[in-house]
Structure formats: structure tokens, C-alpha cells
Amino acid sequence: MQIFFPKENEFESRVSVLPETVNKLVELGIDVEVEASIGKTLHISDDLYASLGASISKDRDSSLSSSDVICRINKPEKEEIRLIKKNSIHISFLDPFNEIELVEEFARSNISAISMELIPRIARAQKMDALSSQANLGGYAAVIEASSCLSKSFPMMMTAAGTISPSKVFIIGVGVAGLQAIATAKRLGARVEAFDTRPEVEEQVKSLGARFVQIDIGETEQTEQGYAKELSKEQIKMQREGMKKVCAQSDVVITTAQVFGRPAPRIVTMEMIEAMKPGSVIIDMAVSNGGNVDGSISDEHVIHNGVTIVGLSNLPGKVAFDASLVYGNNLFNLLEEYWDAENKELNFDLSDEILSGCVVTHDGDIVNAMVKDRI
Ligand code: NAD
């Protein structure tokens, strides 16, 4: 069985596989091919990949059309799907609820497409959960980005030249990214507050030494997998009113709020931004998914009334080596779970709970219930 790792697009700093992961795949008995200069953004040479057992492909199209499994980070271009071998497996982030045409193309081309976003949240699949592995590093990178845009220090400093008060950081949304953002901001010495619509995260916030902001928005719901459900219009209004004061007192606001399969909720309004102190910084971690913050633009720093609004679409890419390492581990764990060492092939059993959750197309059909529902 041959796995091909194509090079990512020019906007991506992460790499889908590091040399050490190639080595682990080769040890399983898999033929690994990587596209020439795949590790360029991380200064990893083709020679290092080759020394650990990878073949280096100089002909991307030919490798796409001859491999049994293709693994990468970002979704492919539609035109490229037509080059891929029939009955092969394609594994990547896919954004399947918004990329219906891509999904249909995968089905038409008879390719089994796995969407890394849809790995179910069960204990057995935690080691394959790329949404979490990337969100964790994204949360860290958001705080580092905020501190570099802010003209204040995070920690309190008592010096002969005067006392510098700690920066105040407000984190909205306390999932994987939010928890890491809280922990990072605390480690840097900031005074941290946080809010989430799921009241059970209060304990986690407190255990990290941050304050949980109490805003009464009535009953909230979550899915079986732990994702927040959308709020009603009335609840959104109550939340915004409760948050305006906290934002106005904060030096940094980091928003991480997401609702699975839906556009991100709009939380920070222009009115709230205009009540903030000039020099404050907002990081909108949901910018690629519609945005939590009025006025945020993907991959731009927008300054409104002296407040810098940062919308970075690829925060894990700011720590590209570690993000690549854990993403590669997620892929390896997924492949190893289904590797049949005797027959040297993947045991692609769609009745398995993980595969039935993340396989979107198979045998010419769209097989994922959630994606089908959306179409
Ligand atoms: P996410 O990326 O879907 O959303 C980020 C956070 O935004 C969530 O905490 C959500 O409650 C919050 N949010 C949504 N709407 C909001 C609003 N209007 N205002 C404020 N906050 C809002 O979430 P996530 O990071 O993927 O994690 C969600 C939960 O699932 C967490 O408890 C996490 O620990 C858990 N989880 C479990 C597993 C597993 O069991 N395998 C894996 C990953 C995460």
C-alpha cells in the first residue's frame, strides 16, 4: 500500500508529515511517498525524509493518480480530485458542510474522503482528534500574537522606576483553544477572565486561576459530543450586554466561540469595540468561520478607534513545527488503528464508530449522515 503526502499550498506553513512520522509508517510496512520540498517551510530537507524511508516524488500528478491513500492538511482543489485514483482514500480537513461541491466531486470520482473535522469525540478517537490538536496550539498562538500587538506587558512589574500593572485578558469561549489561551495568558502573568455559554466550564476556568464571568443568559444546550448549541436572539442580546463592561475594562479580548457545523456566533459588536480603551487588542479566532467580532478580516490587522482587531485564519501555522508534529501524529494514529499488517491494507469498515463518523464519501456515494442532512 502506498501513501502519498502532497506539498501544501503556498499559504500553509504546516507540513502534513514530519520525517519521524514517515519512519513510523515505514516500520508498519507502508510505502511512503512525499512530494519534493514538502518540508521547505520548516527547513526540513528531502534528504532527511529519504533517509527515514520516504520516496521523493517530483511528479505530483502521477503520485496522486497512483497512490492508495493521500494525506494532507488542507482540502484539495476540485480539479485535483479528478486526478486521484478511483477507490483510493483521501484524508484531510475538508470543511464538508460548506464545501458541498468538493464532497460531490469526491463521490463522483469514487474516492473515500475522510474529513478530519468529523473524527467523533469518543475516548478511542482522542489520539486522532486534529481539531483539538490544532485548536490547542491555536489558543497558545493567539495569546502570543495578542501580546506582540499590545503595547503593554502582560505581567505586573514592580520596579524602581514605577509599578506596571498586569494586563487584563478576557477569553470568550472556553473549549480546547480557550483553555490553552487562559493557561498561556496566566503563565505570562496577565489577569485573566473568561466566559462560555456552557456553565460546566466554570470549574475548569477557576482551576487555571482565572475568573469566570457570570452572565445569566438562561438555559443553554450542548450536543452529545460536547459542542455548544446556538443561542436564541434574546440570549445573544443578554450575552452582549453582559460582556460590554468586561470588554471595556480589558486590554486583550480573545474570542474562540464556535458552534459545530454552523457559522460562528457574532459576539463582539461595534458598540462593544467602541467602548474599549484605545490600544486594546482583539484576536478573533473564529474569523475563518464567519467571525465572532464585528469588523474582523481574515489575515488582516484592522484598527478601529485605536483598537486593533486581528483575524488570523491559521493560528496553528504560527507554531508550524509543533502543529505539524501533532497533526502527523493524528494521521498516524488513524492509519495505525485500521492497518491490517497481514494483508498490508487498511481495514476500511464503515460500521466502525470512528469511520462511520468521519468518512464522508465512499463507493460513489455521500455516506455521512450529517453531511447528507445538510445537502
Ligand atoms: P468549539 O471549538 O466548538 O467551541 C469553542 C467554545 O466556544 C466552546 O467551549 C463553546 O461552548 C463556546 N461557545 C459557543 N458559543 C458561544 C457563545 N455564544 N459565547 C461564548 N462561548 C461560546 O469547542 P471545542 O474546543 O471543540 O470543545 C468543546 C467541548 O468538547 C470542550 O468541553 C472540550 O473539552 C470537549 N472535547 C471533548 C473531546 C473528546 O471527548 N474526545 C475532544 C475535544 C473536545
mmCIF file of C-alpha atoms and ligand atoms in Angstrom, residues 120-123 126 129 132 135 172-177 179 195-198 201 204 225-229 231 239 243 256-260 265 267, ligand 1:
data_model
loop_
_atom_site.group_PDB
_atom_site.id
_atom_site.type_symbol
_atom_site.label_atom_id
_atom_site.label_comp_id
_atom_site.label_asym_id
_atom_site.label_seq_id
_atom_site.Cartn_x
_atom_site.Cartn_y
_atom_site.Cartn_z
ATOM 1 C CA PRO A 120 -16.001 11.685 16.634
ATOM 2 C CA ARG A 121 -15.373 12.849 20.193
ATOM 3 C CA ILE A 122 -15.082 9.470 21.844
ATOM 4 C CA ALA A 123 -12.228 8.323 24.063
ATOM 5 C CA GLN A 126 -8.891 11.339 21.053
ATOM 6 C CA ASP A 129 -8.610 14.428 17.017
ATOM 7 C CA SER A 132 -8.311 19.599 19.210
ATOM 8 C CA ALA A 135 -7.062 24.348 18.475
ATOM 9 C CA ILE A 172 -14.653 34.295 25.252
ATOM 10 C CA GLY A 173 -15.318 30.595 24.595
ATOM 11 C CA VAL A 174 -13.616 28.045 26.803
ATOM 12 C CA GLY A 175 -13.201 24.934 24.669
ATOM 13 C CA VAL A 176 -9.823 23.466 23.789
ATOM 14 C CA ALA A 177 -8.437 26.732 22.326
ATOM 15 C CA LEU A 179 -8.440 26.726 27.887
ATOM 16 C CA PHE A 195 -16.829 33.262 29.677
ATOM 17 C CA ASP A 196 -18.595 30.385 27.945
ATOM 18 C CA THR A 197 -22.252 29.565 27.421
ATOM 19 C CA ARG A 198 -21.624 26.092 28.860
ATOM 20 C CA VAL A 201 -16.586 25.070 32.236
ATOM 21 C CA GLN A 204 -12.063 24.444 34.606
ATOM 22 C CA GLN A 225 -20.321 15.364 21.661
ATOM 23 C CA GLY A 226 -19.958 18.369 23.995
ATOM 24 C CA TYR A 227 -20.359 21.100 21.361
ATOM 25 C CA ALA A 228 -22.369 24.219 22.252
ATOM 26 C CA LYS A 229 -25.725 24.733 20.520
ATOM 27 C CA LEU A 231 -28.211 30.705 21.370
ATOM 28 C CA GLN A 239 -24.740 37.989 26.481
ATOM 29 C CA MET A 243 -19.901 41.450 28.055
ATOM 30 C CA THR A 256 -12.791 31.363 20.338
ATOM 31 C CA ALA A 257 -16.547 30.706 20.204
ATOM 32 C CA GLN A 258 -17.722 28.111 17.685
ATOM 33 C CA VAL A 259 -20.948 26.211 17.126
ATOM 34 C CA PHE A 260 -20.320 22.874 15.393
ATOM 35 C CA PRO A 265 -21.733 33.376 16.697
ATOM 36 C CA ILE A 267 -20.352 38.178 19.965
HETATM 37 P P1 NAD B 1 -15.671 24.589 19.868
HETATM 38 O O1 NAD B 1 -14.412 24.869 19.097
HETATM 39 O O2 NAD B 1 -16.840 24.009 19.168
HETATM 40 O O3 NAD B 1 -16.153 25.971 20.553
HETATM 41 C C1 NAD B 1 -15.305 26.734 21.394
HETATM 42 C C2 NAD B 1 -16.071 27.150 22.621
HETATM 43 O O4 NAD B 1 -16.991 28.193 22.274
HETATM 44 C C3 NAD B 1 -16.910 26.068 23.277
HETATM 45 O O5 NAD B 1 -16.487 25.900 24.615
HETATM 46 C C4 NAD B 1 -18.342 26.597 23.180
HETATM 47 O O6 NAD B 1 -19.132 26.238 24.316
HETATM 48 C C5 NAD B 1 -18.097 28.084 23.148
HETATM 49 N N1 NAD B 1 -19.214 28.901 22.650
HETATM 50 C C6 NAD B 1 -20.116 28.635 21.657
HETATM 51 N N2 NAD B 1 -20.980 29.663 21.523
HETATM 52 C C7 NAD B 1 -20.606 30.617 22.429
HETATM 53 C C8 NAD B 1 -21.101 31.914 22.772
HETATM 54 N N3 NAD B 1 -22.166 32.462 22.151
HETATM 55 N N4 NAD B 1 -20.473 32.587 23.762
HETATM 56 C C9 NAD B 1 -19.406 32.062 24.413
HETATM 57 N N5 NAD B 1 -18.900 30.850 24.137
HETATM 58 C C10 NAD B 1 -19.492 30.125 23.163
HETATM 59 O O7 NAD B 1 -15.375 23.712 21.151
HETATM 60 P P2 NAD B 1 -14.175 22.719 21.447
HETATM 61 O O8 NAD B 1 -12.962 23.477 21.787
HETATM 62 O O9 NAD B 1 -14.064 21.820 20.309
HETATM 63 O O10 NAD B 1 -14.658 21.945 22.768
HETATM 64 C C11 NAD B 1 -15.999 21.802 23.202
HETATM 65 C C12 NAD B 1 -16.019 20.778 24.354
HETATM 66 O O11 NAD B 1 -15.734 19.462 23.896
HETATM 67 C C13 NAD B 1 -14.989 21.066 25.437
HETATM 68 O O12 NAD B 1 -15.567 20.799 26.670
HETATM 69 C C14 NAD B 1 -13.906 20.081 25.160
HETATM 70 O O13 NAD B 1 -13.125 19.782 26.307
HETATM 71 C C15 NAD B 1 -14.699 18.889 24.678
HETATM 72 N N6 NAD B 1 -13.870 17.969 23.862
HETATM 73 C C16 NAD B 1 -14.025 16.620 24.030
HETATM 74 C C17 NAD B 1 -13.256 15.737 23.261
HETATM 75 C C18 NAD B 1 -13.377 14.247 23.433
HETATM 76 O O14 NAD B 1 -14.064 13.824 24.296
HETATM 77 N N7 NAD B 1 -12.720 13.459 22.592
HETATM 78 C C19 NAD B 1 -12.365 16.225 22.320
HETATM 79 C C20 NAD B 1 -12.261 17.607 22.148
HETATM 80 C C21 NAD B 1 -13.026 18.476 22.941
#
